[in-house]
Short mmCIF file of C-alpha atoms in Angstrom, two decimals:
data_model
loop_
_atom_site.label_atom_id
_atom_site.label_comp_id
_atom_site.label_asym_id
_atom_site.label_seq_id
_atom_site.Cartn_x
_atom_site.Cartn_y
_atom_site.Cartn_z
CA UNK Y 1 0.00 0.00 0.00
CA UNK Y 2 3.00 2.32 -0.09
CA UNK Y 3 2.12 3.75 -3.55
CA UNK Y 4 -1.45 4.62 -2.67
CA UNK Y 5 -0.33 5.90 0.68
CA UNK Y 6 1.38 8.76 -1.16
CA UNK Y 7 -2.03 10.27 -1.86
CA UNK Y 8 -2.24 12.48 1.17
CA UNK Y 9 -0.64 12.78 4.50
CA UNK Y 10 -3.73 11.26 6.10
CA UNK Y 11 -3.96 8.37 3.60
CA UNK Y 12 -0.72 6.83 4.71
CA UNK Y 13 0.10 3.36 5.89
CA UNK Y 14 -1.76 4.06 9.11
CA UNK Y 15 -5.09 3.68 7.26
CA UNK Y 16 -6.10 0.65 9.29
CA UNK Y 17 -9.30 2.09 10.64
CA UNK Y 18 -7.85 3.13 13.99
CA UNK Y 19 -8.56 6.68 15.10
CA UNK Y 20 -6.19 9.01 16.94
CA UNK Y 21 -4.49 7.46 19.92
CA UNK Y 22 -5.38 8.54 23.41
CA UNK Y 23 -2.05 10.27 23.74
CA UNK Y 24 -2.39 12.23 20.49
CA UNK Y 25 -1.51 15.90 20.90
CA UNK Y 26 -3.86 16.90 18.06
CA UNK Y 27 -6.93 15.83 20.00
CA UNK Y 28 -9.94 13.91 18.83
CA UNK Y 29 -11.66 17.00 17.42
CA UNK Y 30 -8.86 17.73 15.00
CA UNK Y 31 -8.72 14.07 14.00
CA UNK Y 32 -12.42 14.00 13.30
CA UNK Y 33 -12.09 17.02 10.99
CA UNK Y 34 -9.34 15.25 9.04
CA UNK Y 35 -11.45 12.11 8.74
CA UNK Y 36 -14.47 14.14 7.62
CA UNK Y 37 -12.43 15.89 4.95
CA UNK Y 38 -11.09 12.60 3.64
CA UNK Y 39 -14.57 11.14 3.50
CA UNK Y 40 -15.80 13.98 1.28
CA UNK Y 41 -13.24 13.76 -1.53
CA UNK Y 42 -14.43 14.11 -5.16
CA UNK Y 43 -17.21 12.19 -6.86
CA UNK Y 44 -16.31 9.27 -9.13
CA UNK Y 45 -19.00 7.13 -10.74
CA UNK Y 46 -17.99 3.46 -11.07
CA UNK Y 47 -20.09 0.33 -11.49
CA UNK Y 48 -18.59 -2.84 -10.00
CA UNK Y 49 -19.95 -5.94 -11.71
CA UNK Y 50 -18.93 -9.44 -12.70
CA UNK Y 51 -17.56 -12.36 -10.77
CA UNK Y 52 -14.40 -12.35 -8.73
CA UNK Y 53 -13.12 -10.18 -5.93
CA UNK Y 54 -14.23 -6.64 -5.24
CA UNK Y 55 -10.65 -5.48 -5.72
CA UNK Y 56 -10.54 -7.12 -9.15
CA UNK Y 57 -13.91 -5.61 -10.16
CA UNK Y 58 -12.72 -2.15 -9.05
CA UNK Y 59 -9.48 -2.48 -11.00
CA UNK Y 60 -11.41 -3.52 -14.13
CA UNK Y 61 -13.83 -0.61 -13.76
CA UNK Y 62 -10.97 1.89 -13.40
CA UNK Y 63 -9.08 0.48 -16.39
CA UNK Y 64 -12.23 0.66 -18.53
CA UNK Y 65 -12.86 4.27 -17.47
CA UNK Y 66 -9.32 5.27 -18.44
CA UNK Y 67 -9.27 3.20 -21.63
CA UNK Y 68 -12.54 4.71 -22.89
CA UNK Y 69 -11.39 8.25 -22.17
CA UNK Y 70 -14.01 8.93 -19.47
CA UNK Y 71 -11.10 9.51 -17.07
CA UNK Y 72 -8.63 11.63 -19.01
CA UNK Y 73 -4.88 11.83 -18.29
CA UNK Y 74 -4.14 13.97 -15.25
CA UNK Y 75 -7.56 13.44 -13.63
CA UNK Y 76 -7.27 13.25 -9.86
CA UNK Y 77 -8.99 10.26 -8.24
CA UNK Y 78 -10.70 10.37 -4.83
CA UNK Y 79 -8.68 9.42 -1.75
CA UNK Y 80 -9.23 5.71 -1.16
CA UNK Y 81 -11.10 6.38 2.07
CA UNK Y 82 -13.68 8.49 0.23
CA UNK Y 83 -14.07 6.04 -2.67
CA UNK Y 84 -14.38 3.12 -0.27
CA UNK Y 85 -17.17 4.90 1.60
CA UNK Y 86 -18.99 5.71 -1.67
CA UNK Y 87 -18.75 2.14 -2.98
CA UNK Y 88 -19.43 0.47 0.37
CA UNK Y 89 -16.23 -1.59 0.31
CA UNK Y 90 -13.19 -1.82 2.55
CA UNK Y 91 -10.52 0.86 2.44
CA UNK Y 92 -7.77 -1.70 1.91
CA UNK Y 93 -9.64 -3.02 -1.14
CA UNK Y 94 -9.47 0.39 -2.81
CA UNK Y 95 -5.89 0.91 -1.70
CA UNK Y 96 -4.83 -2.43 -3.21
CA UNK Y 97 -6.64 -1.68 -6.50
CA UNK Y 98 -4.94 1.71 -6.72
CA UNK Y 99 -1.56 0.10 -6.02
CA UNK Y 100 -2.11 -2.51 -8.74
CA UNK Y 101 -2.96 0.13 -11.35
CA UNK Y 102 0.00 2.29 -10.31
CA UNK Y 103 2.28 -0.71 -10.83
CA UNK Y 104 0.74 -1.32 -14.27
CA UNK Y 105 1.22 2.30 -15.32
CA UNK Y 106 -2.45 3.29 -15.47
CA UNK Y 107 -2.17 5.61 -12.45
CA UNK Y 108 0.49 7.66 -10.71
CA UNK Y 109 0.73 8.46 -7.00
CA UNK Y 110 2.91 11.13 -5.44
CA UNK Y 111 3.07 12.58 -1.98
CA UNK Y 112 1.02 15.78 -1.83
CA UNK Y 113 -0.56 15.47 -5.28
CA UNK Y 114 -2.74 12.38 -4.78
CA UNK Y 115 -3.49 9.57 -7.18
CA UNK Y 116 -4.04 10.59 -10.80
CA UNK Y 117 -4.55 9.00 -14.19
CA UNK Y 118 -1.14 8.63 -15.81
CA UNK Y 119 -0.35 11.03 -18.65
CA UNK Y 120 0.65 8.18 -20.94
CA UNK Y 121 -2.62 6.32 -20.34
CA UNK Y 122 -4.27 7.51 -23.53
CA UNK Y 123 -7.68 6.10 -24.48
CA UNK Y 124 -7.91 3.66 -27.36
CA UNK Y 125 -8.70 5.21 -30.71
CA UNK Y 126 -7.01 8.50 -29.78
CA UNK Y 127 -9.82 9.84 -27.60
CA UNK Y 128 -13.49 9.71 -26.80
CA UNK Y 129 -15.84 8.90 -29.67
CA UNK Y 130 -17.15 12.05 -31.34
CA UNK Y 131 -20.96 12.17 -31.63
CA UNK Y 132 -22.25 12.51 -35.18
CA UNK Y 133 -24.07 15.73 -34.29
CA UNK Y 134 -21.08 17.32 -32.54
CA UNK Y 135 -20.34 20.83 -33.85
CA UNK Y 136 -17.36 21.10 -36.18
CA UNK Y 137 -14.66 23.39 -34.83
CA UNK Y 138 -13.62 25.77 -37.58
CA UNK Y 139 -10.28 27.50 -37.07
CA UNK Y 140 -10.48 31.27 -36.68
CA UNK Y 141 -9.23 33.70 -39.31
CA UNK Y 142 -5.53 34.41 -39.62
CA UNK Y 143 -6.28 38.16 -39.41
CA UNK Y 144 -9.34 39.49 -37.61
CA UNK Y 145 -10.50 42.91 -38.81
CA UNK Y 146 -14.19 42.48 -38.03
CA UNK Y 147 -16.10 45.26 -36.35
CA UNK Y 148 -18.04 45.01 -33.12
CA UNK Y 149 -15.55 43.51 -30.66
CA UNK Y 150 -12.95 45.09 -28.38
CA UNK Y 151 -9.44 43.73 -27.91
CA UNK Y 152 -10.16 40.74 -25.66
CA UNK Y 153 -6.52 40.57 -24.59
CA UNK Y 154 -6.81 44.07 -23.10
CA UNK Y 155 -9.49 43.19 -20.55
CA UNK Y 156 -8.37 44.75 -17.23
CA UNK Y 157 -8.11 41.48 -15.34
CA UNK Y 158 -6.28 42.72 -12.27
CA UNK Y 159 -8.46 45.81 -11.81
CA UNK Y 160 -11.66 43.83 -12.42
CA UNK Y 161 -10.58 41.10 -9.99
CA UNK Y 162 -9.82 43.72 -7.33
CA UNK Y 163 -13.22 45.38 -7.86
CA UNK Y 164 -14.95 42.00 -7.76
CA UNK Y 165 -13.21 41.09 -4.52
CA UNK Y 166 -14.15 44.39 -2.86
CA UNK Y 167 -17.73 44.09 -4.08
CA UNK Y 168 -17.98 40.50 -2.89
CA UNK Y 169 -16.68 41.36 0.54
CA UNK Y 170 -19.15 44.23 0.90
CA UNK Y 171 -22.14 42.45 -0.67
CA UNK Y 172 -25.24 42.17 1.51
CA UNK Y 173 -26.77 38.75 2.05
CA UNK Y 174 -29.66 39.71 -0.26
CA UNK Y 175 -27.25 39.82 -3.20
CA UNK Y 176 -27.04 36.02 -3.07
CA UNK Y 177 -30.80 35.62 -3.42
CA UNK Y 178 -32.97 35.38 -6.57
CA UNK Y 179 -32.27 38.95 -7.70
CA UNK Y 180 -34.29 42.06 -8.48
CA UNK Y 181 -35.25 42.10 -12.20
CA UNK Y 182 -34.70 45.86 -12.28
CA UNK Y 183 -31.06 45.34 -11.27
CA UNK Y 184 -28.98 45.86 -8.14
CA UNK Y 185 -29.50 49.29 -6.64
CA UNK Y 186 -25.72 49.67 -6.23
CA UNK Y 187 -25.20 49.40 -9.99
CA UNK Y 188 -28.16 51.59 -10.89
CA UNK Y 189 -26.91 54.27 -8.53
CA UNK Y 190 -23.38 54.12 -9.95
CA UNK Y 191 -24.72 54.20 -13.51
CA UNK Y 192 -26.93 57.22 -12.83
CA UNK Y 193 -23.89 59.18 -11.62
CA UNK Y 194 -21.58 57.99 -14.41
CA UNK Y 195 -24.04 58.53 -17.28
CA UNK Y 196 -24.96 62.01 -16.07
CA UNK Y 197 -21.30 62.99 -15.78
CA UNK Y 198 -19.91 61.43 -18.95
CA UNK Y 199 -22.83 61.23 -21.40
CA UNK Y 200 -25.19 64.00 -20.29
CA UNK Y 201 -27.95 61.51 -19.54
CA UNK Y 202 -30.70 62.70 -17.20
CA UNK Y 203 -31.03 59.59 -15.10
CA UNK Y 204 -32.00 58.44 -11.65
CA UNK Y 205 -31.69 54.90 -10.29
CA UNK Y 206 -35.44 54.32 -10.38
CA UNK Y 207 -35.52 54.78 -14.17
CA UNK Y 208 -32.70 52.36 -14.94
CA UNK Y 209 -33.35 48.72 -15.78
CA UNK Y 210 -30.33 46.43 -16.06
CA UNK Y 211 -30.19 44.06 -19.03
CA UNK Y 212 -27.55 41.90 -20.70
CA UNK Y 213 -26.88 44.19 -23.67
CA UNK Y 214 -28.52 46.06 -26.53
CA UNK Y 215 -30.01 42.96 -28.18
CA UNK Y 216 -31.59 41.96 -24.88
CA UNK Y 217 -33.01 45.46 -24.52
CA UNK Y 218 -34.65 45.16 -27.96
CA UNK Y 219 -36.12 41.79 -27.02
CA UNK Y 220 -37.56 43.20 -23.81
CA UNK Y 221 -38.95 46.33 -25.41
CA UNK Y 222 -40.38 44.86 -28.62
CA UNK Y 223 -40.40 41.11 -28.15
CA UNK Y 224 -42.44 41.52 -24.95
CA UNK Y 225 -44.63 44.27 -26.45
CA UNK Y 226 -43.54 47.00 -24.08
CA UNK Y 227 -43.24 49.05 -27.28
CA UNK Y 228 -44.86 48.36 -30.64
CA UNK Y 229 -43.83 48.95 -34.22
CA UNK Y 230 -43.48 49.91 -36.94
CA UNK Y 231 -40.02 51.25 -36.13
CA UNK Y 232 -37.92 53.56 -38.30
CA UNK Y 233 -34.27 52.49 -38.42
CA UNK Y 234 -31.18 53.98 -40.04
CA UNK Y 235 -30.76 52.54 -43.53
CA UNK Y 236 -27.29 51.34 -42.54
CA UNK Y 237 -27.17 49.18 -39.42
CA UNK Y 238 -26.80 45.65 -38.07
CA UNK Y 239 -28.78 43.02 -39.92
CA UNK Y 240 -28.94 41.06 -36.65
CA UNK Y 241 -30.99 43.81 -35.02
CA UNK Y 242 -33.37 44.00 -37.99
CA UNK Y 243 -33.84 40.23 -37.89
CA UNK Y 244 -34.46 40.32 -34.15
CA UNK Y 245 -37.17 42.93 -34.60
CA UNK Y 246 -38.70 41.05 -37.53
CA UNK Y 247 -38.85 37.95 -35.36
CA UNK Y 248 -40.85 39.95 -32.84
CA UNK Y 249 -43.29 40.97 -35.55
CA UNK Y 250 -41.96 44.53 -35.83
CA UNK Y 251 -41.68 46.05 -39.28
CA UNK Y 252 -38.61 48.25 -39.77
CA UNK Y 253 -38.73 51.24 -42.12
CA UNK Y 254 -35.39 52.52 -43.48
CA UNK Y 255 -34.44 56.13 -42.77
CA UNK Y 256 -31.83 57.80 -44.97
CA UNK Y 257 -28.29 58.43 -43.72
CA UNK Y 258 -25.59 60.86 -44.87
CA UNK Y 259 -22.42 62.39 -43.48
CA UNK Y 260 -24.45 64.15 -40.75
CA UNK Y 261 -26.18 60.99 -39.56
CA UNK Y 262 -29.84 60.04 -39.95
CA UNK Y 263 -31.92 62.43 -42.02
CA UNK Y 264 -34.39 63.28 -39.27
CA UNK Y 265 -36.41 65.61 -41.49
CA UNK Y 266 -37.61 62.58 -43.47
CA UNK Y 267 -39.31 61.00 -40.45
CA UNK Y 268 -42.59 62.79 -41.04
CA UNK Y 269 -42.71 61.69 -44.67
CA UNK Y 270 -42.01 58.01 -44.03
CA UNK Y 271 -44.80 55.68 -44.99
CA UNK Y 272 -45.94 52.90 -42.69
CA UNK Y 273 -46.80 54.97 -39.63
CA UNK Y 274 -43.62 54.57 -37.60
CA UNK Y 275 -44.22 54.77 -33.84
CA UNK Y 276 -40.56 55.16 -32.98
CA UNK Y 277 -37.09 55.51 -34.41
CA UNK Y 278 -33.89 53.62 -33.59
CA UNK Y 279 -30.74 55.74 -33.85
CA UNK Y 280 -26.99 55.53 -33.17
CA UNK Y 281 -26.47 59.29 -32.68
CA UNK Y 282 -23.08 59.26 -30.95
CA UNK Y 283 -21.43 57.43 -33.86
CA UNK Y 284 -23.67 56.26 -36.67
CA UNK Y 285 -23.14 52.57 -37.25
CA UNK Y 286 -21.42 51.73 -39.47
CA UNK Y 287 -20.88 54.86 -41.56
CA UNK Y 288 -19.49 56.98 -38.71
CA UNK Y 289 -20.09 60.52 -37.55
CA UNK Y 290 -22.38 61.97 -34.86
CA UNK Y 291 -25.94 63.08 -35.46
CA UNK Y 292 -25.97 66.80 -36.31
CA UNK Y 293 -27.29 69.05 -33.50
CA UNK Y 294 -30.17 70.33 -35.64
CA UNK Y 295 -31.19 66.76 -36.42
CA UNK Y 296 -31.05 65.84 -32.75
CA UNK Y 297 -33.57 68.56 -31.99
CA UNK Y 298 -35.66 67.57 -35.02
CA UNK Y 299 -35.97 63.92 -34.02
CA UNK Y 300 -37.10 64.88 -30.50
CA UNK Y 301 -39.64 67.34 -31.95
CA UNK Y 302 -40.96 64.56 -34.19
CA UNK Y 303 -41.40 62.25 -31.19
CA UNK Y 304 -43.28 64.95 -29.27
CA UNK Y 305 -45.62 65.80 -32.15
CA UNK Y 306 -46.44 62.21 -33.05
CA UNK Y 307 -46.39 60.63 -29.60
CA UNK Y 308 -43.44 58.51 -30.66
CA UNK Y 309 -40.26 57.35 -28.94
CA UNK Y 310 -36.59 57.50 -29.81
CA UNK Y 311 -34.53 54.39 -28.98
CA UNK Y 312 -30.96 55.62 -28.58
CA UNK Y 313 -28.20 53.05 -29.01
CA UNK Y 314 -25.18 54.78 -27.46
CA UNK Y 315 -22.82 52.93 -29.78
CA UNK Y 316 -19.13 53.75 -29.25
CA UNK Y 317 -20.07 56.69 -27.04
CA UNK Y 318 -16.87 56.50 -24.98
CA UNK Y 319 -14.36 56.21 -27.82
CA UNK Y 320 -13.73 59.57 -29.48
CA UNK Y 321 -10.42 60.80 -30.92
CA UNK Y 322 -10.63 63.96 -33.04
CA UNK Y 323 -13.78 65.60 -31.82
CA UNK Y 324 -15.35 67.09 -28.74
CA UNK Y 325 -17.57 64.91 -26.53
CA UNK Y 326 -21.09 64.41 -27.87
CA UNK Y 327 -23.86 64.12 -25.30
CA UNK Y 328 -26.79 61.75 -25.45
CA UNK Y 329 -30.02 62.71 -27.23
CA UNK Y 330 -31.82 61.49 -24.10
CA UNK Y 331 -30.74 64.66 -22.31
CA UNK Y 332 -33.05 66.68 -24.59
CA UNK Y 333 -36.21 64.88 -23.46
CA UNK Y 334 -36.01 61.92 -21.03
CA UNK Y 335 -39.73 61.21 -21.51
CA UNK Y 336 -39.35 60.67 -25.26
CA UNK Y 337 -36.05 58.78 -25.41
CA UNK Y 338 -35.10 55.27 -24.31
CA UNK Y 339 -31.35 55.33 -23.74
CA UNK Y 340 -29.52 51.97 -24.07
CA UNK Y 341 -25.88 51.27 -23.29
CA UNK Y 342 -23.59 48.40 -22.35
CA UNK Y 343 -19.99 47.47 -21.59
CA UNK Y 344 -19.74 45.16 -24.62
CA UNK Y 345 -17.32 47.48 -26.46
CA UNK Y 346 -15.71 49.28 -23.54
CA UNK Y 347 -14.94 46.18 -21.43
CA UNK Y 348 -16.10 42.87 -22.88
CA UNK Y 349 -19.23 41.28 -24.35
CA UNK Y 350 -18.51 38.31 -22.08
CA UNK Y 351 -19.76 40.30 -19.07
CA UNK Y 352 -23.29 40.48 -20.52
CA UNK Y 353 -24.08 43.76 -18.78
CA UNK Y 354 -26.12 46.60 -20.20
CA UNK Y 355 -28.80 49.07 -19.14
CA UNK Y 356 -31.85 50.98 -20.26
CA UNK Y 357 -32.67 54.48 -19.00
CA UNK Y 358 -36.42 54.66 -19.53
CA UNK Y 359 -39.17 57.25 -19.52
CA UNK Y 360 -40.98 56.99 -16.21
CA UNK Y 361 -44.13 55.44 -17.66
CA UNK Y 362 -42.21 52.49 -19.18
CA UNK Y 363 -40.27 51.31 -16.13
CA UNK Y 364 -43.01 49.13 -14.66
CA UNK Y 365 -43.71 47.39 -17.99
CA UNK Y 366 -40.01 46.82 -18.72
CA UNK Y 367 -39.42 45.27 -15.29
CA UNK Y 368 -42.49 43.08 -15.73
CA UNK Y 369 -41.15 41.93 -19.09
CA UNK Y 370 -38.05 40.59 -17.38
CA UNK Y 371 -40.12 38.47 -14.99
CA UNK Y 372 -40.31 38.19 -11.23
CA UNK Y 373 -36.64 37.28 -10.82
CA UNK Y 374 -33.42 38.30 -12.51
CA UNK Y 375 -32.77 35.64 -15.13
CA UNK Y 376 -30.11 37.25 -17.30
CA UNK Y 377 -27.34 39.06 -15.45
CA UNK Y 378 -25.36 37.97 -12.42
CA UNK Y 379 -26.01 40.07 -9.31
CA UNK Y 380 -22.35 39.66 -8.35
CA UNK Y 381 -21.18 40.94 -11.75
CA UNK Y 382 -23.50 43.91 -11.28
CA UNK Y 383 -21.94 44.66 -7.91
CA UNK Y 384 -18.46 44.35 -9.40
CA UNK Y 385 -19.32 46.80 -12.19
CA UNK Y 386 -20.77 49.22 -9.65
CA UNK Y 387 -17.49 49.12 -7.75
CA UNK Y 388 -15.52 49.40 -11.00
CA UNK Y 389 -17.44 52.54 -11.91
CA UNK Y 390 -17.41 54.15 -8.46
CA UNK Y 391 -13.70 53.58 -7.90
CA UNK Y 392 -12.72 55.32 -11.15
CA UNK Y 393 -11.25 52.12 -12.61
CA UNK Y 394 -13.70 52.22 -15.51
CA UNK Y 395 -12.70 55.76 -16.47
CA UNK Y 396 -9.02 54.84 -16.33
CA UNK Y 397 -9.59 51.79 -18.51
CA UNK Y 398 -11.58 53.76 -21.10
CA UNK Y 399 -8.88 56.45 -21.32
CA UNK Y 400 -6.18 53.84 -21.71
CA UNK Y 401 -8.09 52.00 -24.45
CA UNK Y 402 -8.94 55.29 -26.17
CA UNK Y 403 -5.22 55.92 -26.60
CA UNK Y 404 -4.57 52.37 -27.81
CA UNK Y 405 -7.39 52.37 -30.34
CA UNK Y 406 -6.44 55.80 -31.61
CA UNK Y 407 -2.91 54.54 -32.32
CA UNK Y 408 -4.39 51.58 -34.20
CA UNK Y 409 -6.65 53.85 -36.20
CA UNK Y 410 -3.70 56.09 -37.13
CA UNK Y 411 -1.71 53.06 -38.26
CA UNK Y 412 -4.57 51.88 -40.47
CA UNK Y 413 -5.16 55.31 -42.04
CA UNK Y 414 -1.44 55.84 -42.73
CA UNK Y 415 -1.00 52.38 -44.22
CA UNK Y 416 -4.00 52.79 -46.54
CA UNK Y 417 -2.80 56.22 -47.68
CA UNK Y 418 0.55 54.72 -48.62
CA UNK Y 419 -0.43 51.33 -50.02
CA UNK Y 420 -3.95 51.94 -51.37
CA UNK Y 421 -4.27 55.67 -52.11
CA UNK Y 422 -7.25 55.04 -54.40
CA UNK Y 423 -9.42 54.26 -51.36
CA UNK Y 424 -11.12 56.78 -49.07
CA UNK Y 425 -11.28 56.34 -45.30
CA UNK Y 426 -14.13 57.79 -43.24
CA UNK Y 427 -15.93 57.50 -39.93
CA UNK Y 428 -12.70 57.56 -37.94
CA UNK Y 429 -13.26 60.47 -35.54
CA UNK Y 430 -14.64 57.98 -33.02
CA UNK Y 431 -15.51 54.33 -32.59
CA UNK Y 432 -13.72 51.04 -33.16
CA UNK Y 433 -13.87 50.75 -36.95
CA UNK Y 434 -13.27 52.66 -40.17
CA UNK Y 435 -15.20 52.71 -43.43
CA UNK Y 436 -12.89 52.20 -46.40
CA UNK Y 437 -14.70 53.39 -49.53
CA UNK Y 438 -13.96 51.48 -52.73
CA UNK Y 439 -14.52 52.25 -56.42
CA UNK Y 440 -17.77 50.94 -57.86
CA UNK Y 441 -17.97 47.20 -58.22
CA UNK Y 442 -14.79 46.41 -56.27
CA UNK Y 443 -16.27 45.33 -52.94
CA UNK Y 444 -17.01 41.74 -53.92
CA UNK Y 445 -13.56 41.20 -55.45
CA UNK Y 446 -11.81 42.66 -52.41
CA UNK Y 447 -13.82 40.52 -49.99
CA UNK Y 448 -13.09 37.39 -52.02
CA UNK Y 449 -9.36 38.13 -52.09
CA UNK Y 450 -9.38 38.93 -48.37
CA UNK Y 451 -11.02 35.61 -47.51
CA UNK Y 452 -8.41 33.79 -49.57
CA UNK Y 453 -5.71 35.43 -47.42
CA UNK Y 454 -7.46 34.50 -44.17
CA UNK Y 455 -8.62 38.06 -43.48
CA UNK Y 456 -11.97 38.45 -41.74
CA UNK Y 457 -13.50 41.78 -42.81
CA UNK Y 458 -17.01 42.88 -43.75
CA UNK Y 459 -18.43 44.72 -46.75
CA UNK Y 460 -20.38 47.95 -46.35
CA UNK Y 461 -23.31 46.89 -48.56
CA UNK Y 462 -24.15 44.04 -46.15
CA UNK Y 463 -25.25 46.62 -43.57
CA UNK Y 464 -27.78 48.38 -45.84
CA UNK Y 465 -31.46 47.82 -45.18
CA UNK Y 466 -32.90 45.60 -47.95
CA UNK Y 467 -35.88 47.95 -48.42
CA UNK Y 468 -33.81 51.13 -48.68
CA UNK Y 469 -34.84 52.96 -51.85
CA UNK Y 470 -33.04 56.28 -51.50
CA UNK Y 471 -29.65 57.17 -52.90
CA UNK Y 472 -27.04 54.82 -51.36
CA UNK Y 473 -24.19 56.24 -49.35
CA UNK Y 474 -21.70 57.78 -51.75
CA UNK Y 475 -24.29 59.04 -54.19
CA UNK Y 476 -23.07 59.49 -57.73
CA UNK Y 477 -19.53 58.34 -56.93
CA UNK Y 478 -20.73 54.81 -56.51
CA UNK Y 479 -24.43 53.94 -56.73
CA UNK Y 480 -23.70 50.65 -54.94
CA UNK Y 481 -22.04 52.27 -51.95
CA UNK Y 482 -19.12 49.80 -52.13
CA UNK Y 483 -16.70 49.69 -49.22
CA UNK Y 484 -15.22 47.79 -46.30
CA UNK Y 485 -16.05 48.10 -42.61
CA UNK Y 486 -12.64 47.54 -41.01
CA UNK Y 487 -12.52 46.93 -37.28
CA UNK Y 488 -9.27 47.94 -35.59
CA UNK Y 489 -10.04 46.68 -32.09
CA UNK Y 490 -10.68 42.93 -32.26
CA UNK Y 491 -7.15 41.81 -33.12
CA UNK Y 492 -4.69 41.38 -30.28
CA UNK Y 493 -2.02 44.08 -30.05
CA UNK Y 494 0.73 41.82 -31.33
CA UNK Y 495 -1.36 40.68 -34.32
CA UNK Y 496 -2.82 43.99 -35.47
CA UNK Y 497 0.13 45.22 -37.55
CA UNK Y 498 0.25 41.99 -39.55
CA UNK Y 499 -3.51 42.19 -40.15
CA UNK Y 500 -3.25 45.73 -41.56
CA UNK Y 501 -0.31 44.71 -43.73
CA UNK Y 502 -2.26 41.75 -45.11
CA UNK Y 503 -5.28 43.94 -45.91
CA UNK Y 504 -3.12 46.54 -47.66
CA UNK Y 505 -1.53 43.77 -49.68
CA UNK Y 506 -4.95 42.62 -50.90
CA UNK Y 507 -6.03 46.17 -51.77
CA UNK Y 508 -2.78 46.88 -53.60
CA UNK Y 509 -3.24 43.82 -55.82
CA UNK Y 510 -6.96 44.27 -56.47
CA UNK Y 511 -6.58 48.02 -57.05
#
């Protein structure tokens, strides 16, 4: 039993069933705690069957589990006391079976690290059988220049962990309960202060409803019939959002876009009786540029006259480079604007944290749409974000990333000017992507060549509403509005330069 005795200090050769001696200086209480800990161990499902000894049946079951791949190399097995208690057999039986498999090379046992499946004990056939319906893992692109994602490698792990630890230590017991569907009051309070200070939002905690992001906000507002369509949308935008609304039975009506953002004056002339309008006024997605001040006032006036609502997607609101800060449209009339934001671009989409600042008369319905309990966002993540905001760590992270993304943007613009001077770059005063305008008819060829080089990048025409009938972006220069939407945030810092070089190489050849 010497091999299996290496499992733990307690599972040594003294495992004969005798408890602490009467003269033990540790006392019976300490001994009982050790025994209790050893009894708990980790769970291991084994079925002992067949004729022969219990030790032999256990050894066969363990070999089969390793051979089939159910116990992978490096897996730690339970201490033999715990496994013996679970299987209802003697401790020495388990110890002898472990020792036999260690001798055969199936297991390893070392003092302090327990008994584990040996690294060389690979399952037959190279691994577990793959189910026929298992998803196929497709390797990612060699160069990622897609829009919509921040640099995942830049997530502030240390600062977030520190905020999470402080929030966890200070969390009230209620935070570990089912959860308020409106969101933790700590986060709503921190958001009200931050949004008022940085975005000009007129907010109070009672008007904020926490959600998991912009798409979730749309599902709550339109999928649950808090608001009803038809809904005017910018003629350039995410197809995913249009599909989500269509799935909720909401018709979307395209609204023209130019270099000054959505053409708000056209709202009154739109057919279909739009009840609201969805805008990205801080940085029109994907064409770039803020909504002109006169158009901001015009869209609010339209909502007042027609009893409509403005849904404001504060896309890329924090990331500005060559322009003054642009406040939220919500500040013009909080009763006519639903303001929606998230940390998907500023921190990470993995956090699944967003918020709606609602007109007072919509709060009750929006909370009811979420249900009686919080089913989407972790209360502990909400507390951590509240601490991250209140401590100033969020502001510091945004400023740091603003500098990093600006440097990436400058690199992209300079490289295109040198290697592909026949292109035009726009929408770069803010945000996480640039629009690279192409001559008529070149978009498809460029995208095809980019895919062949392993470059993930999107074409501008894919973002245009299929029912848009007005003059496409670019007007007479290119009736098709050809171009690329080049994200400069998703690639890791060390990979970004190579991605830009690869894209310029494609453009130089196709041009």
